[in-house]
Short mmCIF file of C-alpha atoms in Angstrom, two decimals:
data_model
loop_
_atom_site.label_atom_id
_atom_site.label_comp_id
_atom_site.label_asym_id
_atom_site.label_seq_id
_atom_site.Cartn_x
_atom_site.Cartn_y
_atom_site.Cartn_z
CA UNK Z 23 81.14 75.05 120.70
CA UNK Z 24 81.23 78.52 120.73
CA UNK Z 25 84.37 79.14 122.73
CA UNK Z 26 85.96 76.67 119.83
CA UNK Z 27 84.36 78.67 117.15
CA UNK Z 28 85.55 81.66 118.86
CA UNK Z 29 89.38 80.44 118.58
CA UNK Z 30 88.82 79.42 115.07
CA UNK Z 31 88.04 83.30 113.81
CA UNK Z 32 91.04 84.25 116.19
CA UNK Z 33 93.33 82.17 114.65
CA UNK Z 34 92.27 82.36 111.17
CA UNK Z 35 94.33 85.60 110.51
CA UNK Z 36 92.29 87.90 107.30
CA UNK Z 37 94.54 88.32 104.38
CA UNK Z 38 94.45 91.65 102.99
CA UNK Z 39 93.28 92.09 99.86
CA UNK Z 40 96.68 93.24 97.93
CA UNK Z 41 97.82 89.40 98.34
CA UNK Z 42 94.47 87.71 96.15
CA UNK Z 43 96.33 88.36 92.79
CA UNK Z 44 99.45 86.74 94.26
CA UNK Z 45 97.58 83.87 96.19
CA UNK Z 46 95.40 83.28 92.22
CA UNK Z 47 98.59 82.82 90.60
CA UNK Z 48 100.37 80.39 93.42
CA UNK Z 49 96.97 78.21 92.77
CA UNK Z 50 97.08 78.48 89.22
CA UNK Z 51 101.06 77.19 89.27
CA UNK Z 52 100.29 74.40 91.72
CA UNK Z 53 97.20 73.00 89.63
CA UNK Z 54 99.13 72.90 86.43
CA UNK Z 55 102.93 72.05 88.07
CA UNK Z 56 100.91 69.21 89.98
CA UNK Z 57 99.20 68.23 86.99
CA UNK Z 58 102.83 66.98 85.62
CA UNK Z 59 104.85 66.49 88.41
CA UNK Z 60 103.12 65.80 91.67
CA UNK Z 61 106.41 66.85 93.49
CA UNK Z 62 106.57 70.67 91.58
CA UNK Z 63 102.48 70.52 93.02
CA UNK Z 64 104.25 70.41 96.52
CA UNK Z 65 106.21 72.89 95.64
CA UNK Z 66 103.85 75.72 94.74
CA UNK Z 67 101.66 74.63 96.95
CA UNK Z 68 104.01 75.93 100.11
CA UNK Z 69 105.02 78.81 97.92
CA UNK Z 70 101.17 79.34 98.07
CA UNK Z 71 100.43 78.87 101.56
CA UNK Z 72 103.39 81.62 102.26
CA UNK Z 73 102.41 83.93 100.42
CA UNK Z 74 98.69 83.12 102.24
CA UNK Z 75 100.93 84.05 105.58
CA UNK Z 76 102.57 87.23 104.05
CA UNK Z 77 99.74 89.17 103.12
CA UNK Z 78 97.88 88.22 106.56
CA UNK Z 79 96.27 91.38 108.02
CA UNK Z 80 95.52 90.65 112.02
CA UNK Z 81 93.75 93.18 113.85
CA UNK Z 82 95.86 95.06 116.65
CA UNK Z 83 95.14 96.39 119.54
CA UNK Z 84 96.95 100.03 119.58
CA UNK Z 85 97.69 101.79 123.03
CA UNK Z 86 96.01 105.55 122.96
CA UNK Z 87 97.69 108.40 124.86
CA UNK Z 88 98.99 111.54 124.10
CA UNK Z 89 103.12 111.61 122.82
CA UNK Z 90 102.93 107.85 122.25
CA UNK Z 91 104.40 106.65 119.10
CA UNK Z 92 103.87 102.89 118.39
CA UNK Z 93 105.60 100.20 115.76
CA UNK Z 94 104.74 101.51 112.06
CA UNK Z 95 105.58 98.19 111.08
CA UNK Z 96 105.91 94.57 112.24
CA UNK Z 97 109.73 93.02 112.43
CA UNK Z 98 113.26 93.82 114.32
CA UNK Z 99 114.25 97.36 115.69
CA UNK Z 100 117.83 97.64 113.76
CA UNK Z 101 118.59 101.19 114.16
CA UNK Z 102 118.51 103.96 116.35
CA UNK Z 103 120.24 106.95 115.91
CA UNK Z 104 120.31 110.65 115.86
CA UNK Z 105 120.53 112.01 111.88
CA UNK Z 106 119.65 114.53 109.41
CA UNK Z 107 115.71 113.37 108.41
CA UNK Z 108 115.53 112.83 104.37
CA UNK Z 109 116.03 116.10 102.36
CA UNK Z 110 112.99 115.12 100.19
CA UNK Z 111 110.66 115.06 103.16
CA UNK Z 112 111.03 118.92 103.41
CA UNK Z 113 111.40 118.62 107.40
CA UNK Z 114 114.11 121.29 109.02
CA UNK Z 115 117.84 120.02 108.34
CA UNK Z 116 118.49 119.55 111.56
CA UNK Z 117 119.03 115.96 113.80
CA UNK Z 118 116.42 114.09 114.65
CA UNK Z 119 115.76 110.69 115.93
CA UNK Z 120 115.65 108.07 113.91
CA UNK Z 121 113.93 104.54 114.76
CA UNK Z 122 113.97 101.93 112.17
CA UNK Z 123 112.22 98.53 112.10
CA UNK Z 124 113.30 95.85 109.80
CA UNK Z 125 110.77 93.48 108.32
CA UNK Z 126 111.73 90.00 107.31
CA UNK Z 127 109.73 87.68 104.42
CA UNK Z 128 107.89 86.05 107.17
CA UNK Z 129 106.74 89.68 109.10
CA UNK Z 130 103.54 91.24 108.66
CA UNK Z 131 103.79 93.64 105.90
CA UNK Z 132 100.87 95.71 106.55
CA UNK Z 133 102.22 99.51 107.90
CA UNK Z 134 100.68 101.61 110.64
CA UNK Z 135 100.77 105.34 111.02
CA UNK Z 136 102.90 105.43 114.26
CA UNK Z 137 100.93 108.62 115.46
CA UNK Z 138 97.45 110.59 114.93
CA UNK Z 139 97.67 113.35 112.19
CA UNK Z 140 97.32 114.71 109.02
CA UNK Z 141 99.40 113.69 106.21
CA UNK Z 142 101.31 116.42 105.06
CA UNK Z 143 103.05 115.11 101.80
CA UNK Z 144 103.71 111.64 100.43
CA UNK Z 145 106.82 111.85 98.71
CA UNK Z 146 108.34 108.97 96.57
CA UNK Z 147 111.98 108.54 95.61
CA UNK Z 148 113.48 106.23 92.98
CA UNK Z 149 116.27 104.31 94.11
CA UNK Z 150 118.53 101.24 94.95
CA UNK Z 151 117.60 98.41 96.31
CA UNK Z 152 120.30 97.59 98.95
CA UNK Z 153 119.81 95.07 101.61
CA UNK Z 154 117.63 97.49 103.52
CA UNK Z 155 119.19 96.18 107.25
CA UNK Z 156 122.32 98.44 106.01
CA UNK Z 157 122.25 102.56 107.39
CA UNK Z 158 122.70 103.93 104.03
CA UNK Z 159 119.63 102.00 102.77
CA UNK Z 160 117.65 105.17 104.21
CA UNK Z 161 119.34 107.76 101.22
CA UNK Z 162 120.19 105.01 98.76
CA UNK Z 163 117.44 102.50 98.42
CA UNK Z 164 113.98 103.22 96.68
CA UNK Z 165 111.44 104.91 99.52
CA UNK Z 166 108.26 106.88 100.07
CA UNK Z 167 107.85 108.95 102.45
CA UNK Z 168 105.19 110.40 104.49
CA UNK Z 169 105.19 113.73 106.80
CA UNK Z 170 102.21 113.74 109.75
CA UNK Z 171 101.11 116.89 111.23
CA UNK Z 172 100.23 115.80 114.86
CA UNK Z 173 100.38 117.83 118.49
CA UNK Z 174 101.55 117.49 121.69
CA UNK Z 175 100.43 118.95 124.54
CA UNK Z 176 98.95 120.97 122.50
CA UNK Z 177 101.95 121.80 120.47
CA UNK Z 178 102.29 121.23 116.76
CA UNK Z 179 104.62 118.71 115.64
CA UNK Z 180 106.21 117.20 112.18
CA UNK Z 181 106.71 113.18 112.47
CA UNK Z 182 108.64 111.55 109.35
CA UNK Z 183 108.01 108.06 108.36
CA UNK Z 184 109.64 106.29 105.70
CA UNK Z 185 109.07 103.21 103.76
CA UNK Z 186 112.35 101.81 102.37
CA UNK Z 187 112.52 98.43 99.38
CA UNK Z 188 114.96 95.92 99.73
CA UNK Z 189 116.48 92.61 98.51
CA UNK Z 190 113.79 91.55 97.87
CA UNK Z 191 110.91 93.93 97.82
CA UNK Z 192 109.72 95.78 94.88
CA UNK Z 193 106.61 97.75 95.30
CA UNK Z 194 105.63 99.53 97.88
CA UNK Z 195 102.16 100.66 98.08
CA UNK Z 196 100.24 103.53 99.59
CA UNK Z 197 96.61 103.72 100.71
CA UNK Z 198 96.74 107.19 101.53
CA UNK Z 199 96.50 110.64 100.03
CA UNK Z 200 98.00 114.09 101.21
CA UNK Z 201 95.64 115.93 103.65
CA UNK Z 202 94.34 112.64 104.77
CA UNK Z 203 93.65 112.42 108.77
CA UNK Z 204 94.19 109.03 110.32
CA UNK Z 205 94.42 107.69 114.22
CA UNK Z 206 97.40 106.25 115.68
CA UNK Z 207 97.34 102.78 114.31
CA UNK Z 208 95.32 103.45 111.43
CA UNK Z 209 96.96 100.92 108.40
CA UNK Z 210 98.71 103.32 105.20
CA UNK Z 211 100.36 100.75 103.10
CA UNK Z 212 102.64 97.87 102.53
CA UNK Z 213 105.68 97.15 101.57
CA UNK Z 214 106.52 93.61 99.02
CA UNK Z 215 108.51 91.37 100.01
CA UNK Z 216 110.78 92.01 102.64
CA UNK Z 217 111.89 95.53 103.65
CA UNK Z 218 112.18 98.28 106.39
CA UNK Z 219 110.47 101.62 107.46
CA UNK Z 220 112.01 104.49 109.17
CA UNK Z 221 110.04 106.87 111.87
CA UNK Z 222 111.94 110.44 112.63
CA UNK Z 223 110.69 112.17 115.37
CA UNK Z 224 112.16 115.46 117.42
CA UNK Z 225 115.34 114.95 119.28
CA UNK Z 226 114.68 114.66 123.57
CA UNK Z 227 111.63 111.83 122.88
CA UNK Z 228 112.39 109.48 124.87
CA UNK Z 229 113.08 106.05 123.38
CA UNK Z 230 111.24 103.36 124.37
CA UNK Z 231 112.77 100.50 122.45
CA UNK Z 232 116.03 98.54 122.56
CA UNK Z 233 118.09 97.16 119.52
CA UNK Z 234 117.57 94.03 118.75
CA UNK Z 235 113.70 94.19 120.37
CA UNK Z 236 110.87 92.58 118.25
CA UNK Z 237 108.09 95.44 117.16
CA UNK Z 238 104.69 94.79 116.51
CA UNK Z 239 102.57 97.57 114.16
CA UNK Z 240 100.05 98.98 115.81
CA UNK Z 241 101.22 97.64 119.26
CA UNK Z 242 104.80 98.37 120.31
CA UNK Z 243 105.27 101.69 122.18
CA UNK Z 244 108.36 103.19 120.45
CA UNK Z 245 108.85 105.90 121.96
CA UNK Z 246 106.72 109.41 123.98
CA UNK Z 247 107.70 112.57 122.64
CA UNK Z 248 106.92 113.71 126.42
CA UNK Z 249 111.09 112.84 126.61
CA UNK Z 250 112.07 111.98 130.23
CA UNK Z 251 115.10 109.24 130.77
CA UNK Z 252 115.47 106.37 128.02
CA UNK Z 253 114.29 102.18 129.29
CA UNK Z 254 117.51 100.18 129.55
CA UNK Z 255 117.72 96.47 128.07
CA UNK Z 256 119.63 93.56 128.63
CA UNK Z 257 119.89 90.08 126.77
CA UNK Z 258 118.66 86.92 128.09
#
């Protein structure tokens, strides 16, 4: 009994709290749609039960070591590429490498700070809101952005991460103030409904990712600013 109990709490995933409103009004519309129209009940009830799976909140189990960087975010690695970081973000105007990881409707939406640190500044920007797969969703699309003060080796160091809207999302929300410290893994926000966020960290780390690759927040080993040469990937 216990071991079934056990794998009950395991898969019973915790919703975070930012979905209840969402989740009151699906069950509100489903009562009063199925009230009339037992079909339209149906409907809102699956609308319901997704937006029950959206706003899940699983606990992860984040790899510690110095120069890791792991997933801030749950969903596809689209992009990775060497650019200028965001002008707004205040880092030096120089290249940097950029990792992005797109999140679909059906992804976790909770975000993870990819490395221990302070937060320096939380910037927002106004914006479009492109389909946020595309490169120029990173200058064009609405964003906030954070800046975290971490070390290496004992070294200072300035990691940007960015939270870009989409299609479909239309709030992004922040659980975190400037001067804030937080561990590698630590949860700062969420993005609704669909979106992507950016990490830029100091050109020579050493990518540990391939295109294509499924990232988990909290989990997935992005990359070691240690440097060293780059994992090579094939398709199966």
């Amino acid at each position: 009994m216990s071991d079934l109990l056990e794998t009950i709490r395991r898969t019973l995933v915790p919703i975070h709290k930012e979905g209840y409103p969402f989740i009151l009004i699906g069950i509100v519309l489903t009562v009063l749609f199925g009230y009339f129209a037992q079909f339209a009940g149906w409907i809102f009830l699956i609308l319901t039960l997704w937006v029950c799976y959206f706003f899940r909140d699983p606990e992860r189990v984040t790899p510690v070591a110095d120069g890791l960087v792991v997933s801030p975010a749950d969903g596809r690695v689209n992009l990775i590429s060497t650019v200028l970081p965001p002008p707004e973000l205040d880092l030096p105007q120089e290249p940097m490498t950029r990792i992005s990881v797109f999140m679909n409707v059906f992804d976790c939406h909770v975000n993870r700070v990819p490395v221990t640190g302070k937060i320096g500044q939380i910037v927002y920007t106004p914006g479009l809101f492109l389909n946020a797969e595309l490169d120029k969703a990173s200058d064009d699309n609405e964003r906030n952005g954070l800046v975290i003060e971490t070390t290496h080796r004992g070294s200072p160091l300035r990691v940007g991460v960015v939270q870009i809207a989409g299609l479909v999302a239309r709030r992004i929300v922040g659980w975190v103030q400037a001067n804030d410290t937080l561990n590698v893994g630590e949860r700062f926000g969420l993005i609704r409904f669909g979106s992507r966020v950016d990490v830029y960290l100091p050109v020579g780390t050493r990518v540990l990712v391939g295109l294509g690759q499924k990232a988990v927040a909290g989990e997935t080993v992005l990359a070691d600013l240690g440097g060293g040469s780059e994992r090579s990937f094939r398709r199966i």
